[in-house]
mmCIF file of C-alpha atoms and ligand atoms in Angstrom:
data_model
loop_
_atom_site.group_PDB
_atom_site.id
_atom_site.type_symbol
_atom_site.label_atom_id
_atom_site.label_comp_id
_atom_site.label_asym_id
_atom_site.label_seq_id
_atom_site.Cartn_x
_atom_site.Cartn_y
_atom_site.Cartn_z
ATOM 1 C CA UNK W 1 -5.730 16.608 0.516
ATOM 2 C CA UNK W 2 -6.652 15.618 -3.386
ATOM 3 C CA UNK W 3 -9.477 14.039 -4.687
ATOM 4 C CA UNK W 4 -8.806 11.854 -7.127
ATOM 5 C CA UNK W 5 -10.604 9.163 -9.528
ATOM 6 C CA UNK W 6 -8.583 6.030 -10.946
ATOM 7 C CA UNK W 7 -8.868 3.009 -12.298
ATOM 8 C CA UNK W 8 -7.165 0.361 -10.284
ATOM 9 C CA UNK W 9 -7.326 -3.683 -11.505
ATOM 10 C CA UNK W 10 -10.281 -2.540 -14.223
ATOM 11 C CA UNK W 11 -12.335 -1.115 -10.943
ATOM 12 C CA UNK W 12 -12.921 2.900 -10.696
ATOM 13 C CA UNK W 13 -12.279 4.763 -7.401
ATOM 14 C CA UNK W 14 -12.804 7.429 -6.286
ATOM 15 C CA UNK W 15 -11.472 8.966 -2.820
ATOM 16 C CA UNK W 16 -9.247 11.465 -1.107
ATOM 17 C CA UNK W 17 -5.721 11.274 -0.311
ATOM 18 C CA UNK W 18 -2.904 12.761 0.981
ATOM 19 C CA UNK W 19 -0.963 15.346 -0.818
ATOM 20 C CA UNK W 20 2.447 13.351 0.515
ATOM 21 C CA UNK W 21 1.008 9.976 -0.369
ATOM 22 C CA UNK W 22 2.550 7.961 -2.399
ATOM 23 C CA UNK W 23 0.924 5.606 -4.702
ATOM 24 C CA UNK W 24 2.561 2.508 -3.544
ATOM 25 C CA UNK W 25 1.389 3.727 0.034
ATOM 26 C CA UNK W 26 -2.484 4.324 -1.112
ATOM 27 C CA UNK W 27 -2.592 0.884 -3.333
ATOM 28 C CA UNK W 28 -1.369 -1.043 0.003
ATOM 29 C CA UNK W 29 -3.192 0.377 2.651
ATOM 30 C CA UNK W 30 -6.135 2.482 1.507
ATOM 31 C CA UNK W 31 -6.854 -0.625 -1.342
ATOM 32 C CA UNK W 32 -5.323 -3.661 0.557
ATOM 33 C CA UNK W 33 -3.312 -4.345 -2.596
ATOM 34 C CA UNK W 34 -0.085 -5.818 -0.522
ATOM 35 C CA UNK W 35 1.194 -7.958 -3.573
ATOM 36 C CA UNK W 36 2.818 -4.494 -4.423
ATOM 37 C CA UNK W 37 5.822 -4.440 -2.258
ATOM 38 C CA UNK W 38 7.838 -2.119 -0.563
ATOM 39 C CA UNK W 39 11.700 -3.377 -0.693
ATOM 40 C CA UNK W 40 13.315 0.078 -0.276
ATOM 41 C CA UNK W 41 13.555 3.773 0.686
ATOM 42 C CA UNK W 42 15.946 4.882 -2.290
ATOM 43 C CA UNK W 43 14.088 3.972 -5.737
ATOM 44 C CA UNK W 44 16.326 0.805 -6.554
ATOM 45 C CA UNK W 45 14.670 -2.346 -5.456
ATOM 46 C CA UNK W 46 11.379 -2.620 -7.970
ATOM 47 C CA UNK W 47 9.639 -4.603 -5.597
ATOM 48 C CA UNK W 48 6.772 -1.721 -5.992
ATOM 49 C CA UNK W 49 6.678 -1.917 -9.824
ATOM 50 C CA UNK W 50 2.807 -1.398 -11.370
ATOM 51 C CA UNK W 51 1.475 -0.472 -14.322
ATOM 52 C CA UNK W 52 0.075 2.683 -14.859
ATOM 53 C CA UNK W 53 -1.498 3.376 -18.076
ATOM 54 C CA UNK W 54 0.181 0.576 -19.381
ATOM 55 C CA UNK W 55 3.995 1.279 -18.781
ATOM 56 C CA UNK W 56 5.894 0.145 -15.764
ATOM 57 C CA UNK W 57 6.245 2.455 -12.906
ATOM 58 C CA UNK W 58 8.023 2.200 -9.850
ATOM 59 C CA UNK W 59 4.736 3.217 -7.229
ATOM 60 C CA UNK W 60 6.968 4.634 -4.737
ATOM 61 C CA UNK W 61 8.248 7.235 -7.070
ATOM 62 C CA UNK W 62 4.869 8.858 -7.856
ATOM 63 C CA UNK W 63 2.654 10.719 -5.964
ATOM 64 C CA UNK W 64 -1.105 8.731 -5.459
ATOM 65 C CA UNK W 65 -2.576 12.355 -6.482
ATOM 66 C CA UNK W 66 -0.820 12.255 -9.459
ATOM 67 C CA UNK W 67 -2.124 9.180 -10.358
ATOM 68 C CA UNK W 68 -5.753 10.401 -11.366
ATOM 69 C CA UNK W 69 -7.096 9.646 -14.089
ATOM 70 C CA UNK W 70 -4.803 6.828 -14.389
ATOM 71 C CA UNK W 71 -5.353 3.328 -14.704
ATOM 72 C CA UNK W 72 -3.400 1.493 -12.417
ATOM 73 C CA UNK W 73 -2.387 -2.429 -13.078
ATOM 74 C CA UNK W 74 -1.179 -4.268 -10.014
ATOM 75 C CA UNK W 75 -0.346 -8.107 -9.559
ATOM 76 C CA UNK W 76 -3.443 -8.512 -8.567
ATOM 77 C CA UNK W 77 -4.638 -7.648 -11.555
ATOM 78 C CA UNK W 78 -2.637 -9.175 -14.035
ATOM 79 C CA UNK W 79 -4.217 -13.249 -13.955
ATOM 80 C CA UNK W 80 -7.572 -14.023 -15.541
ATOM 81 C CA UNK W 81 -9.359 -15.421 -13.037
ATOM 82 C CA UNK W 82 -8.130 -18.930 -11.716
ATOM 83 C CA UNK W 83 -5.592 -18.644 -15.248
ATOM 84 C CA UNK W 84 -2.567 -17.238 -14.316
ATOM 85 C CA UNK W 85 -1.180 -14.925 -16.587
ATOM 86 C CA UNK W 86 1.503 -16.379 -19.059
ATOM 87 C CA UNK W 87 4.458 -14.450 -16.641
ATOM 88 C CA UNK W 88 3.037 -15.941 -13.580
ATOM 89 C CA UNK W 89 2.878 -19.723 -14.938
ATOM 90 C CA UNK W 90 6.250 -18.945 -16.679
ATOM 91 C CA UNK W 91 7.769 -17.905 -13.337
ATOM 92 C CA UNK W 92 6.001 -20.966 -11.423
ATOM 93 C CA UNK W 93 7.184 -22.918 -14.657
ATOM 94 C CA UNK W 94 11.167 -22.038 -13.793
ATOM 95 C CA UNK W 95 11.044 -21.831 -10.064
ATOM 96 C CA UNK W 96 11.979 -17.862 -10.747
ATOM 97 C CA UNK W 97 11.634 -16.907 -7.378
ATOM 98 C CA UNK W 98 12.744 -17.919 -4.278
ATOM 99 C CA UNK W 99 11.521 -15.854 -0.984
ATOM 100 C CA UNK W 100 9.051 -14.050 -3.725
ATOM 101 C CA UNK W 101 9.137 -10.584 -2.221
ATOM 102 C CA UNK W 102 10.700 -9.004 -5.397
ATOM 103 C CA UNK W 103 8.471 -11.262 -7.351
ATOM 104 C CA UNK W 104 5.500 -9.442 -8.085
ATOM 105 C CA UNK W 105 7.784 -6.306 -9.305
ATOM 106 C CA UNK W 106 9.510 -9.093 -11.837
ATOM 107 C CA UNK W 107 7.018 -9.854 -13.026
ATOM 108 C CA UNK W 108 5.393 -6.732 -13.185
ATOM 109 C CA UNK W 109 8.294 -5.562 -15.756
ATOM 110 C CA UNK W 110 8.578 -8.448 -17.380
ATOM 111 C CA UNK W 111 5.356 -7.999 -18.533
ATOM 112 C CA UNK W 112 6.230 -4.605 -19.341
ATOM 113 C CA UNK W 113 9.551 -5.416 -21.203
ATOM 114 C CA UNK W 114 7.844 -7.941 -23.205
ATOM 115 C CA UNK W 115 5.237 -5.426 -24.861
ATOM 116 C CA UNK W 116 8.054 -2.839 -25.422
ATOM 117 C CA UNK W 117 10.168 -5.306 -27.333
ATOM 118 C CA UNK W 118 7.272 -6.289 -29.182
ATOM 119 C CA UNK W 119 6.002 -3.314 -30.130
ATOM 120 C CA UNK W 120 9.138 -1.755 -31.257
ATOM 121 C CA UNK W 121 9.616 -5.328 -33.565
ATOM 122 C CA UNK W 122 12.745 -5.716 -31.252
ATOM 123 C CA UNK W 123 14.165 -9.202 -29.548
ATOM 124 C CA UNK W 124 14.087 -9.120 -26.030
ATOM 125 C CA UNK W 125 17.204 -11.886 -25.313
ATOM 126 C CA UNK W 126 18.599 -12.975 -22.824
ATOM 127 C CA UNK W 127 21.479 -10.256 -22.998
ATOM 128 C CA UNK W 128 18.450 -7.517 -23.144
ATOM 129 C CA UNK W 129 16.380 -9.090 -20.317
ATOM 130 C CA UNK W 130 19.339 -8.729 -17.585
ATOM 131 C CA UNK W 131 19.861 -5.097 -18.892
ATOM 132 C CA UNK W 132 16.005 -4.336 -18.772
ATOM 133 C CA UNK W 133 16.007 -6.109 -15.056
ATOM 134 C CA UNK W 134 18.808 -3.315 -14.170
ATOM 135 C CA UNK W 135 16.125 -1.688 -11.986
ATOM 136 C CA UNK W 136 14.314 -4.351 -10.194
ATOM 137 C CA UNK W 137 16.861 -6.494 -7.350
ATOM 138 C CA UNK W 138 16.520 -10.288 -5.955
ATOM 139 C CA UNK W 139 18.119 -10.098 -2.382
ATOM 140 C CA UNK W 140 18.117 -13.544 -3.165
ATOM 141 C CA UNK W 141 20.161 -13.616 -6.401
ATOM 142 C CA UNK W 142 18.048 -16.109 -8.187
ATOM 143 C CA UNK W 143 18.163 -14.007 -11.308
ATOM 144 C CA UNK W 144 19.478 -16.937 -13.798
ATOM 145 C CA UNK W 145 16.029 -18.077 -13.117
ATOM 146 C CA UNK W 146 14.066 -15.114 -13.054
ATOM 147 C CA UNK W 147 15.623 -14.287 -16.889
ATOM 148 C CA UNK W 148 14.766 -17.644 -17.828
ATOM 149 C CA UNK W 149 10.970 -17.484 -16.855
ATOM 150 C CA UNK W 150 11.077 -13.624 -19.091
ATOM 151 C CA UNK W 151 12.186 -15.737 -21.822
ATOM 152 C CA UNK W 152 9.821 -18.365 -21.715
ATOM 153 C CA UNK W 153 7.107 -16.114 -21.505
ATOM 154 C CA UNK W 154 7.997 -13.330 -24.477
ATOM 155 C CA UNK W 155 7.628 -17.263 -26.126
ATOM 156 C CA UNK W 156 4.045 -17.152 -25.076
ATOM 157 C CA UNK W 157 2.905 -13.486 -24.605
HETATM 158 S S1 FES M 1 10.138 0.254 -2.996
HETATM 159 FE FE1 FES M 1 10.054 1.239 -4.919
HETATM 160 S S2 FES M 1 11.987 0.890 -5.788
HETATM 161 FE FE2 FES M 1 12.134 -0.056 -3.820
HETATM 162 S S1 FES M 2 13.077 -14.199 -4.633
HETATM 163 FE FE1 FES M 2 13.679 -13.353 -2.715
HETATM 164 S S2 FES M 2 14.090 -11.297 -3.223
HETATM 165 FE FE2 FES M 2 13.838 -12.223 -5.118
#
């Protein structure tokens, strides 16, 4: 078992876990976070994407343990109160999802892509949003839509 201490959606916790635990395991059921989703069992779906100290991360590839001292930014945390944040109203905006389970990862990343880009003075188009989505899969294919909602909100990011 680990203690650990965290900072998950701007709240501090503190609690033991699991050596094995994963941090997409401890978000969902020790926190109740379930917009975090689990789509896989091999790494490739993104459906578990978070931030964690600011940079995407896919939560079932890290340990929860090795998480403290983080801070931790799930879906849940992204809108301002009743305002969505601008990736959430852009994906509403496009209809950029369809059964929404690898929704929350999207837009988890976008989020993520669109600070990269911006930081490094680079353009994230359209070309460079379907290579950053490489890691994050829509069993539903809607991606056309999906890239368009990115787009629209690096616009307003
Ligand atoms: S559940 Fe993490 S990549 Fe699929
Ligand atoms: S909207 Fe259904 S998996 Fe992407």
């Amino acid at each position: 078992m680990a203690d650990i201490t965290l900072t998950v959606n701007g709240q501090r916790v503190s609690t033991t876990v699991e050596d094995r635990a994963l941090l997409v395991e401890f978000l969902r059921d020790a926190l109740g976070l379930t917009g975090t989703h689990v789509g896989c069992d091999t790494s490739q779906c993104g459906a578990c994407v978070v931030h964690v100290d600011g940079k995407a991360m896919k939560s079932c590839t890290m340990l929860a343990a090795a998480a403290d001292g983080c801070e931790v930014t799930t879906i849940e945390g992204v809108a301002k109160g009743d305002a969505l944040h601008p990736m959430q109203k852009a994906f509403n905006d496009n209809h950029g999802l369809q059964c929404g389970f690898c929704t929350p990862g999207m837009i988890m990343s976008g989020i993520d892509m669109v600070a990269r880009y911006r930081a490094d003075g680079r353009t994230l188009d359209e070309a460079a949003i379907r290579e950053e989505l490489e890691g994050n899969i829509c069993r539903c294919t809607g991606y056309h839509n999906i890239v368009k909602s990115i787009q629209q909100a690096a616009g307003e990011m």
